[in-house]
CSV table of C-alpha atoms in Angstrom, one decimal:
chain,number,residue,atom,x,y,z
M,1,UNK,CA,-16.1,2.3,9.2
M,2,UNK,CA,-19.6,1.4,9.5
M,3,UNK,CA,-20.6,0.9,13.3
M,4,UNK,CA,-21.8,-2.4,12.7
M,5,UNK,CA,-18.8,-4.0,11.0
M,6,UNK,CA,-15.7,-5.3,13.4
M,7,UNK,CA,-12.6,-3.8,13.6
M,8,UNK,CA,-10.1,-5.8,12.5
M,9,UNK,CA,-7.4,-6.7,14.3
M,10,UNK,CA,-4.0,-8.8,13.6
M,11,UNK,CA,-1.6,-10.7,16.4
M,12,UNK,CA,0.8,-7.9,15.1
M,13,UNK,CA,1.1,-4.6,16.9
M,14,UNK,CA,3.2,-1.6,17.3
M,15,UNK,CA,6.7,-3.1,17.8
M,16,UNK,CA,6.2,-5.6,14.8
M,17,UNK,CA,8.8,-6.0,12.0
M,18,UNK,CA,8.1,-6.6,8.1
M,19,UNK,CA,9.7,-9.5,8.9
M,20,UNK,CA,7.5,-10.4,10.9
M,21,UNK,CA,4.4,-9.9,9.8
M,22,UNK,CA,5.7,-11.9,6.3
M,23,UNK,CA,7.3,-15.3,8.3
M,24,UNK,CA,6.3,-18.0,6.4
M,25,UNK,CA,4.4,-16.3,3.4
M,26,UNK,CA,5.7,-17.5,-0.2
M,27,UNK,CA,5.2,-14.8,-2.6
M,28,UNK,CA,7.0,-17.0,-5.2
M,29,UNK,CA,5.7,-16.0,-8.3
M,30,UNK,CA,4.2,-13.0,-7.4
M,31,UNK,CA,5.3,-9.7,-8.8
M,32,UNK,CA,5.6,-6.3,-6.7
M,33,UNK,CA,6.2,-2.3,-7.7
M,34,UNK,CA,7.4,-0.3,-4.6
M,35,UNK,CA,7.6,3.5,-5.5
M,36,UNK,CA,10.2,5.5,-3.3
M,37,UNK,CA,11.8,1.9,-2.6
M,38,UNK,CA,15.6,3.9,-2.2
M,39,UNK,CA,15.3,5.2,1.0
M,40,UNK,CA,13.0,5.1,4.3
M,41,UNK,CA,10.2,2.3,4.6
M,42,UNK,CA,10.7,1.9,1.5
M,43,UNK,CA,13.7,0.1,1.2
M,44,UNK,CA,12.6,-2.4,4.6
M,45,UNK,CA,9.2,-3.2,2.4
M,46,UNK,CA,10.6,-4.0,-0.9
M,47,UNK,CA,13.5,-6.1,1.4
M,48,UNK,CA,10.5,-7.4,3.2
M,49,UNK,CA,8.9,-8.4,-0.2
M,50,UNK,CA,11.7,-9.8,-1.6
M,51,UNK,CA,12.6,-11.5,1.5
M,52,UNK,CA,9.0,-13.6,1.1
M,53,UNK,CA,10.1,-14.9,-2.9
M,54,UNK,CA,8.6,-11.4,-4.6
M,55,UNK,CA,9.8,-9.9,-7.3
M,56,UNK,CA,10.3,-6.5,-7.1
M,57,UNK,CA,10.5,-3.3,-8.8
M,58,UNK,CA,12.0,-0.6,-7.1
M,59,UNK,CA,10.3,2.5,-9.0
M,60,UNK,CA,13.0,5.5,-8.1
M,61,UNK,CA,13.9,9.2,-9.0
M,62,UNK,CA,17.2,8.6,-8.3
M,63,UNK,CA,18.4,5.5,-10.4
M,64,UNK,CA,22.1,5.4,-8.6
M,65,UNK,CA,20.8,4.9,-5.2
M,66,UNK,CA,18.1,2.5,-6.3
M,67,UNK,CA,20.7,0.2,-8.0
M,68,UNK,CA,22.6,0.5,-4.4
M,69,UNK,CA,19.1,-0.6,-2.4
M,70,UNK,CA,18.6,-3.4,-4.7
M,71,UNK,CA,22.4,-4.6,-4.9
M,72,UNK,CA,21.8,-4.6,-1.0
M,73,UNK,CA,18.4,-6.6,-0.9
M,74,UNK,CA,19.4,-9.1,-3.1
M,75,UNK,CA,22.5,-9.3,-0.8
M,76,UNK,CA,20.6,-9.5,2.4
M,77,UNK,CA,17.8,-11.8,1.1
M,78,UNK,CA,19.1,-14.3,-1.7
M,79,UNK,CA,16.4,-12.8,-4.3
M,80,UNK,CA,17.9,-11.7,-7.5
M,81,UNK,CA,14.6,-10.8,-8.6
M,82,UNK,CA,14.8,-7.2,-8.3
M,83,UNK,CA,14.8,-4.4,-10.6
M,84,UNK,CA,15.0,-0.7,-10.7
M,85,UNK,CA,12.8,1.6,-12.5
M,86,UNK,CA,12.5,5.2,-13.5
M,87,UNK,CA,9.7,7.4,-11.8
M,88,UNK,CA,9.3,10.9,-11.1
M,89,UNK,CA,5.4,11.4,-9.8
M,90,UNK,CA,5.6,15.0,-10.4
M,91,UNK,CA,5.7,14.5,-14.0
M,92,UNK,CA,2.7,13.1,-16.0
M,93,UNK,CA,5.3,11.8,-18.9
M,94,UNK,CA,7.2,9.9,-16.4
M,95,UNK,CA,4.5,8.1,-15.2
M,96,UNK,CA,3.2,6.9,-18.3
M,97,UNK,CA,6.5,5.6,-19.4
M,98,UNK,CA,6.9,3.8,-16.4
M,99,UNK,CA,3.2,2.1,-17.1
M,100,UNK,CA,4.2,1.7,-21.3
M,101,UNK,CA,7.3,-0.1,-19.9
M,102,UNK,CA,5.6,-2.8,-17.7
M,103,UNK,CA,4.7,-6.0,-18.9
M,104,UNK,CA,2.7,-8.7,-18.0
M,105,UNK,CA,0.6,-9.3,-14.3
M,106,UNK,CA,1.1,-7.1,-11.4
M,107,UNK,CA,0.4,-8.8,-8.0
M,108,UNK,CA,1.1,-5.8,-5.8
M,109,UNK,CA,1.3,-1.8,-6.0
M,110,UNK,CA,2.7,-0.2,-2.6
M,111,UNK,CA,2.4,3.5,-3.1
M,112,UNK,CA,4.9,4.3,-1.0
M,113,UNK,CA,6.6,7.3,-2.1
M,114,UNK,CA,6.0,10.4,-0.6
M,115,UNK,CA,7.0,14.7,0.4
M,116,UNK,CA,6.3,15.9,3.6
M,117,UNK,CA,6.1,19.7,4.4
M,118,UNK,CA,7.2,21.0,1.5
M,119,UNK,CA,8.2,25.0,1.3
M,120,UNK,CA,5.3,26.4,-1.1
M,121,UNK,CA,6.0,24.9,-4.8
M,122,UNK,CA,4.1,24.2,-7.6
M,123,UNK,CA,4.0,22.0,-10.9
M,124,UNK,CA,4.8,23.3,-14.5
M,125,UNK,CA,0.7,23.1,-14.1
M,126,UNK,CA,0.2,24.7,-11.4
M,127,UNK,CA,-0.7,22.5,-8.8
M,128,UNK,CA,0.2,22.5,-5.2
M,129,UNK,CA,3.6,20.0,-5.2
M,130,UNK,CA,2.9,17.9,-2.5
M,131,UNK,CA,-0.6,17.2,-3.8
M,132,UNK,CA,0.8,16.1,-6.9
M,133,UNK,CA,3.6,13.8,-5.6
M,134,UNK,CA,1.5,12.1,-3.0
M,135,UNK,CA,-1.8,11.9,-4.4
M,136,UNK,CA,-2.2,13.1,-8.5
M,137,UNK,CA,1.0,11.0,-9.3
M,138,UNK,CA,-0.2,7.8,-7.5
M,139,UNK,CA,-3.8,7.9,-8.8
M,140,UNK,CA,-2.4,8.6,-12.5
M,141,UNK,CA,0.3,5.4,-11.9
M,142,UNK,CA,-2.6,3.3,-10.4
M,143,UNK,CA,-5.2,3.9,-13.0
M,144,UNK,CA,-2.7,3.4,-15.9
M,145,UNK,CA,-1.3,-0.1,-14.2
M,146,UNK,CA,-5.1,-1.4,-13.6
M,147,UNK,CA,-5.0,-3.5,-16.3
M,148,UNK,CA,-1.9,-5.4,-15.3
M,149,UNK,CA,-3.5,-5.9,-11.5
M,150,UNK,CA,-6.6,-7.1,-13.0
M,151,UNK,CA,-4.7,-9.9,-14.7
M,152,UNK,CA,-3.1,-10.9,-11.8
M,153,UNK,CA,-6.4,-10.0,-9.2
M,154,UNK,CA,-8.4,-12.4,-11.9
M,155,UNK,CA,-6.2,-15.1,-12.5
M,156,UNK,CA,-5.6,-15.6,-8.7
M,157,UNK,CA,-9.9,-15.4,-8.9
M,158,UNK,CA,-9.9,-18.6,-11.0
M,159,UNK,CA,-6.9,-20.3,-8.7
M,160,UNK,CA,-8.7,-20.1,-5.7
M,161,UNK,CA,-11.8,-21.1,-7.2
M,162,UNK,CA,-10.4,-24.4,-8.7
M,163,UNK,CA,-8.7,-25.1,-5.2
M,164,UNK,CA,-11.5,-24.7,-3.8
M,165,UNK,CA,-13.2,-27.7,-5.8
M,166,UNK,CA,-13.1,-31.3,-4.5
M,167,UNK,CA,-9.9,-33.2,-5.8
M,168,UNK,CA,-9.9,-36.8,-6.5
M,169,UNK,CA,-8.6,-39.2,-3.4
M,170,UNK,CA,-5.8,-40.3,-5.8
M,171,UNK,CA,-4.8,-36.8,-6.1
M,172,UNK,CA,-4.3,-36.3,-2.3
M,173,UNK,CA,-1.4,-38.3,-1.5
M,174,UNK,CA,-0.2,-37.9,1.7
M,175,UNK,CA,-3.0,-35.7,2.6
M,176,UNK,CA,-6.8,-37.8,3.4
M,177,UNK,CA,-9.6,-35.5,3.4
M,178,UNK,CA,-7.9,-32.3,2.5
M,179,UNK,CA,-10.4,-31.2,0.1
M,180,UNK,CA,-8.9,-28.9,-2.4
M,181,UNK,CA,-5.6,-30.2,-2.2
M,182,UNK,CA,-2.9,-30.2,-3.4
M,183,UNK,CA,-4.1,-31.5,-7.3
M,184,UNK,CA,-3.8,-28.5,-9.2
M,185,UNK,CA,-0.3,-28.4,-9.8
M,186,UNK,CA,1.2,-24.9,-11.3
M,187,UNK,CA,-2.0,-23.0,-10.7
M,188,UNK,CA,-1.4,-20.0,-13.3
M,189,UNK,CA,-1.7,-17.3,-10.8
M,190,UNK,CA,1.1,-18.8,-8.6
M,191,UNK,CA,2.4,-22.2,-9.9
M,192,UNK,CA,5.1,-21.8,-6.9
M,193,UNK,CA,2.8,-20.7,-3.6
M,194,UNK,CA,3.8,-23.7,-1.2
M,195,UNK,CA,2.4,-21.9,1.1
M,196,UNK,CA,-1.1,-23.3,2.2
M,197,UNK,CA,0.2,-26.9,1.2
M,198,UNK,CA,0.1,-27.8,4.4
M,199,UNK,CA,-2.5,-26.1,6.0
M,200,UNK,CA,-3.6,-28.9,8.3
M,201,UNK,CA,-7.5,-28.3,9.2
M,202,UNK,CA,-7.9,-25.6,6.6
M,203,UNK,CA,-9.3,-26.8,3.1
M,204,UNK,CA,-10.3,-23.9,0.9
M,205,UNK,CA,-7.9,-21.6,2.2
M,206,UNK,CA,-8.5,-18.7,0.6
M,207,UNK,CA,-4.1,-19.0,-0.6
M,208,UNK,CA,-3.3,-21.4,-2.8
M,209,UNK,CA,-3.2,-25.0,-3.8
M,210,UNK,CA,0.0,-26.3,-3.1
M,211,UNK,CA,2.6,-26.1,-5.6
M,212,UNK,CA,3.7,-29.5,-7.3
M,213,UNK,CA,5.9,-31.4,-6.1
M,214,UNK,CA,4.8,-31.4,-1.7
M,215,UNK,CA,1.8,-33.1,-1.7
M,216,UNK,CA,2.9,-34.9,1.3
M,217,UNK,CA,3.7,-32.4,3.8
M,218,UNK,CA,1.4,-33.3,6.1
M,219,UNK,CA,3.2,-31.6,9.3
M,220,UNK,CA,3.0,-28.0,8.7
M,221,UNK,CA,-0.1,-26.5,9.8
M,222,UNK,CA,0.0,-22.8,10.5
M,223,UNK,CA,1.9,-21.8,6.9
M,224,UNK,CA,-0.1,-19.0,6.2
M,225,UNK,CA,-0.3,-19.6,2.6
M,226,UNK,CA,-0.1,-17.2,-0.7
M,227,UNK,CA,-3.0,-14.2,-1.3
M,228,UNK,CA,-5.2,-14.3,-3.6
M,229,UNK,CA,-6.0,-11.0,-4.6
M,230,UNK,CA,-3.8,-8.5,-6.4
M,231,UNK,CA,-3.6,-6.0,-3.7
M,232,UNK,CA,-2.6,-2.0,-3.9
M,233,UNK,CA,-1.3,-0.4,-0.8
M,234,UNK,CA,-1.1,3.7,0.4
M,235,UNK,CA,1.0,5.0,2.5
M,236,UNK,CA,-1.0,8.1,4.0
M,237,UNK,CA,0.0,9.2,7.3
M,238,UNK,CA,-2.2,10.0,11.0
M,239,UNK,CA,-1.1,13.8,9.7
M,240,UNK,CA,-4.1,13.5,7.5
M,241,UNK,CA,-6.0,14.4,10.7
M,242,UNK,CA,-5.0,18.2,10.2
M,243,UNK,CA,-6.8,18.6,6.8
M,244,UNK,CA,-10.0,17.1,5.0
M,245,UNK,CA,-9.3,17.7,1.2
M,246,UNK,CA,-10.7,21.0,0.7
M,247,UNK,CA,-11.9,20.7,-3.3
M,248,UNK,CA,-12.2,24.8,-3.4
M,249,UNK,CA,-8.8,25.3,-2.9
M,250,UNK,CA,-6.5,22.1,-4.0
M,251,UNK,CA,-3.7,24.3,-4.5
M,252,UNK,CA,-3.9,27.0,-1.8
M,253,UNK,CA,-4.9,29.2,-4.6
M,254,UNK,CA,-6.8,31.4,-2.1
M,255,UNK,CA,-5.8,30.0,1.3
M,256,UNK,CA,-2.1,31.0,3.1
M,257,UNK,CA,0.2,27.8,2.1
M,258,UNK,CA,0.6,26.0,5.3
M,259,UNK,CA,3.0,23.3,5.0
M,260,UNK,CA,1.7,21.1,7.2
M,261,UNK,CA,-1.9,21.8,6.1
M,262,UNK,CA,-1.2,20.8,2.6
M,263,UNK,CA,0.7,17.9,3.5
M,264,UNK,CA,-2.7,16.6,5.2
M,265,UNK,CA,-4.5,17.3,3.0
M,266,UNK,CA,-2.5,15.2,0.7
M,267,UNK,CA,-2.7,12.7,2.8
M,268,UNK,CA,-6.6,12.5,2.9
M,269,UNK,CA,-6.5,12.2,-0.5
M,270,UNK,CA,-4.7,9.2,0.1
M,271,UNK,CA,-7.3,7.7,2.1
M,272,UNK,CA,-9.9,8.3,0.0
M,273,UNK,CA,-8.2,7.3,-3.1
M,274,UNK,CA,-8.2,3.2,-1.5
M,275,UNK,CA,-11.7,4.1,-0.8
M,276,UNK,CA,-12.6,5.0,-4.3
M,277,UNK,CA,-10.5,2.2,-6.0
M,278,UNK,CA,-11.2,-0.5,-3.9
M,279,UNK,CA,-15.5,0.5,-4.5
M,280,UNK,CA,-14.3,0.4,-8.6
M,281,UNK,CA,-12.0,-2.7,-9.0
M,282,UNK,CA,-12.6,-5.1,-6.0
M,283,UNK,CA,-14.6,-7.0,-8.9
M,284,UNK,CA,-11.6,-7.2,-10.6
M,285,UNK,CA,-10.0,-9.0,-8.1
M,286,UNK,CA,-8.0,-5.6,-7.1
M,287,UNK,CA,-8.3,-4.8,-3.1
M,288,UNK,CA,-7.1,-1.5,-1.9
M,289,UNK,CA,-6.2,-0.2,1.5
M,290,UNK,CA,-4.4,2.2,3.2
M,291,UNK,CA,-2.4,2.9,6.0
M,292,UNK,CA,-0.3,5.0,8.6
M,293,UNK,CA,2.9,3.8,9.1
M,294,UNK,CA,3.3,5.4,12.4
M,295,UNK,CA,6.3,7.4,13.4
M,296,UNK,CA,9.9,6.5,11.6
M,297,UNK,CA,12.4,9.2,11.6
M,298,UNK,CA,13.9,9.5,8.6
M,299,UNK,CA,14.5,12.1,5.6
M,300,UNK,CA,10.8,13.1,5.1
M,301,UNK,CA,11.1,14.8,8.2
M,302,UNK,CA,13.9,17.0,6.8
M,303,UNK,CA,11.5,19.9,6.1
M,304,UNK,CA,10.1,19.8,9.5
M,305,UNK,CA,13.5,19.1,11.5
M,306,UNK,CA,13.3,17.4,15.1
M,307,UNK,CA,9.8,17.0,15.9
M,308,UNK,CA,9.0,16.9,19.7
M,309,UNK,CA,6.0,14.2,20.7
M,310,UNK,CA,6.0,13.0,23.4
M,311,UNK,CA,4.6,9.5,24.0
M,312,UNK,CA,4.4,8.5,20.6
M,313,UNK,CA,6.8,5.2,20.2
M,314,UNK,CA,9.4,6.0,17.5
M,315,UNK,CA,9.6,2.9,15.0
M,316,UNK,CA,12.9,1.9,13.3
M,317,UNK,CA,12.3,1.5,9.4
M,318,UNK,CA,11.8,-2.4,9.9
M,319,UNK,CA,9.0,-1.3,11.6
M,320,UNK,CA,8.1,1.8,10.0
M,321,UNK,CA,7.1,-0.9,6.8
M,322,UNK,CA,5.2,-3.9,8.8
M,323,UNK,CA,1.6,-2.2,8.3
M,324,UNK,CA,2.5,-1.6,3.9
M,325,UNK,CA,4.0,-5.4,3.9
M,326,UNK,CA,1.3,-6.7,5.9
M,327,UNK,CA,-1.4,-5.1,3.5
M,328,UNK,CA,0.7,-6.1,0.6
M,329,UNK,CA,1.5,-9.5,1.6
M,330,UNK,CA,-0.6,-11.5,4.4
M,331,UNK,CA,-3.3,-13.8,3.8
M,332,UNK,CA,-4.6,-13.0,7.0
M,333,UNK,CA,-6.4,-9.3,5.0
M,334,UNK,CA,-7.7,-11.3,2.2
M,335,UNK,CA,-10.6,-9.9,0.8
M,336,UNK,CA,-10.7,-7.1,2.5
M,337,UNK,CA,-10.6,-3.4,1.2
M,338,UNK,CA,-10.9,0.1,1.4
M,339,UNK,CA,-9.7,0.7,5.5
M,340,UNK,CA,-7.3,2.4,6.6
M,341,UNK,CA,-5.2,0.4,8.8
M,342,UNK,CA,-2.1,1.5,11.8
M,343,UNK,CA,0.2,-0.5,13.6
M,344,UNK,CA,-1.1,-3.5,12.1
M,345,UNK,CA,-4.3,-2.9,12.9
M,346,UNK,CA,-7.3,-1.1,11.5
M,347,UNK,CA,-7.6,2.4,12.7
M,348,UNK,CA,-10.3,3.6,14.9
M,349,UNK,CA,-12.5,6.6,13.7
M,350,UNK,CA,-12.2,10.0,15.7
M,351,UNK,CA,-14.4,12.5,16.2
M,352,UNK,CA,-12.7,15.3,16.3
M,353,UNK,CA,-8.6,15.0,16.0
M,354,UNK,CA,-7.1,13.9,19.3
M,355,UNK,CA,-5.0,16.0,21.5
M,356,UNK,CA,-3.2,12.8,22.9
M,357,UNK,CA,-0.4,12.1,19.5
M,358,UNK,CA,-0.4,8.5,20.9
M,359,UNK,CA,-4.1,8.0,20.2
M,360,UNK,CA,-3.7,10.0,17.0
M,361,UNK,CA,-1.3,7.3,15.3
M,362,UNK,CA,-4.0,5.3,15.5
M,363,UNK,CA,-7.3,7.2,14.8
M,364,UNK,CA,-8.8,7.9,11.3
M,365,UNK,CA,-11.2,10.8,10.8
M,366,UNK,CA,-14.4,10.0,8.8
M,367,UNK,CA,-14.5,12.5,6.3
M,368,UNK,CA,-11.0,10.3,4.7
M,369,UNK,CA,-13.3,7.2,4.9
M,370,UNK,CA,-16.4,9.1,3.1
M,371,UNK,CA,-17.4,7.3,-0.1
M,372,UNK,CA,-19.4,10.4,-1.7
M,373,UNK,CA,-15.9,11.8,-0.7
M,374,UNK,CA,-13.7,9.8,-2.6
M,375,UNK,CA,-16.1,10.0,-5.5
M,376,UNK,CA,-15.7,13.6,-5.8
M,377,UNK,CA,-11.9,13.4,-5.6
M,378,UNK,CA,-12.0,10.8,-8.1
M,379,UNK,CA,-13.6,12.9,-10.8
M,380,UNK,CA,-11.3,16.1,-9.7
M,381,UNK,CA,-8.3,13.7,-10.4
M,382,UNK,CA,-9.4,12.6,-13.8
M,383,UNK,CA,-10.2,16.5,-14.4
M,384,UNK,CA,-7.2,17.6,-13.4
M,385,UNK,CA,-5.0,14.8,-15.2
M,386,UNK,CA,-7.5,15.4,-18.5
M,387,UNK,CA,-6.7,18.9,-19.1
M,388,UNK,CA,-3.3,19.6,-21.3
């Protein structure tokens, strides 16, 4: 984070629930892909999602127990838009069909999915496992999706541009003085956002116009509205403080496999991959982030058994997912791209990794933030996913 750029900051913290950092955000008419949505954070972001009018795609290795999550989501949160999807990021093939098989605009990416501490394994290629799973496999599924998050990122573009142009006093009912509202009824990018209808005090929003049907509502000021951006989210982890990516050795080729190590590493990659994209396709309308979710126990620890830290507040998975669905959902980031963010909050940079675990939740070293960095990880990726 450049020195001269503020930190940014949310009135949600540690102890915050995707719930919560959601309330009162329509996301009607906006589409959603969680990867390893059937167990963990996952599941509590896609509910989340749904929760807020999504629609969502669970993508899954394990179609049975994705079926289960969704049955329970749509259960817990009235949504019946939820689907379940194929998707193996270990395997090139899969990750293309799951890209040939979507359709149509695609609001939000959550790369959620994830291997932690892996026993030393490798792909039919030859590369390191957990490299693969948490970074190749995301950058492929990313890339190959772009298209459909640049239709969405670009219609919501022209949305928020036409809301933001005067409307005609006759087209204002209800509402004197509200410049941009509410007269473009079924704005293409999200005909049913009525969430900035009544934003009392804040024309030009940068959500949506209201949605047909409310342009009275003069009494609810505070609704934080619809985003406009499409919006991809990474799931890294403060672990990424025990490894830069080390471009010599991606696949401990030459180095003693170190689980840990190579699940940092991984995890850098993370980080630099929102750096890189977001740099690429914010002109598309695309914003990028990513984020540490903070400490959940649940099965991605099961390589690593009970870890001892002392001080670090353990978050249930409600929590575990407010930082992805706050990225993912809330007006409140708009615009803003390539951070890494923790506990709802973007992370302060570390000079050297802390010994206190409390202050490494929330730290983010500067070599994941490096754009020459993410540059050169971007070429290795395409390299690497070139070669047959």
């Amino acid at each position: 984070m450049d020195p001269k750029e503020t930190r940014i900051t949310t009135p949600f913290d540690v102890r915050s629930t995707a719930a919560e950092v959601i309330d009162g955000v329509d996301l009607s008419g906006r589409r959603a892909v969680v990867t390893g949505a059937a167990s963990g954070i996952g599941i509590e972001t896609a509910r989340a999602l749904a929760g807020a009018g999504a629609e969502v795609t669970l993508a899954v290795r394990n179609l049975e127990a994705g079926a289960r999550v969704a049955e329970d989501i749509t259960a817990t949160t009235g949504n019946k838009r939820l689907h379940v999807a194929h998707l193996d990021l270990a395997d090139r093939a899969s990750v293309a069909a799951f890209a040939d098989g979507w359709d149509g605009p695609l609001h939000i990416l959550v790369n959620n999915a994830g291997v932690m501490a892996l026993p030393e394994g490798r792909t039919p290629e030859g590369w390191d496992r957990q490299f693969t799973v948490n970074h190749l496999g995301h950058f492929a599924l990313a890339r190959a999706l772009h298209g459909a998050l640049a239709a969405a990122g670009s219609a919501a573009a022209a949305a928020s541009a036409a809301a933001a142009r005067p409307v005609r006093p006759a087209a204002a009912a209800g509402f004197p003085g509200s410049a941009g509202f509410p007269g473009s009824a079924g704005s293409a990018a999200s005909p049913g956002s009525a969430g900035s209808v009544g934003s009392a005090g804040f024309p030009g929003f940068p959500g949506f116009p209201g949605s047909a049907g409310s342009p009275g509502t003069t009494g609810s000021p505070g609704t934080p509205g619809t985003p406009a951006s499409a919006r991809i989210v990474v799931v890294s982890s403060a672990a990424h403080l025990r490894s830069p990516v080390v471009f010599d050795d991606l696949h401990f080729d030459y180095r003693p496999y170190e689980p840990m190590l190579a699940y940092g590493q991984s995890k850098t990659a993370n980080v630099l991959f929102a750096v890189g994209a977001n740099a690429r396709w914010a002109g598309d309308g695309i914003v990028v982030n990513a984020l540490s979710p903070g400490g959940i126990r649940t099965n991605l620890q099961r390589h690593v058994g009970d870890i001892a830290a002392p001080g670090v507040v353990w978050k249930t998975p409600e929590q575990g997912a407010a930082t992805s669905v706050l990225l993912a959902g809330s007006p409140l980031l708009e615009g803003v791209g390539g951070r890494y963010f923790a506990d709802c909050a973007e992370a302060e940079p570390v000079s050297r990794r802390p010994e206190d675990l409390t202050a490494m939740m929330v730290g983010v070293a500067p070599y994941a933030l490096d754009p020459e960095g993410a540059d050169h990880l971007w070429a290795t990726s395409e390299r690497l996913l070139a070669a047959d």
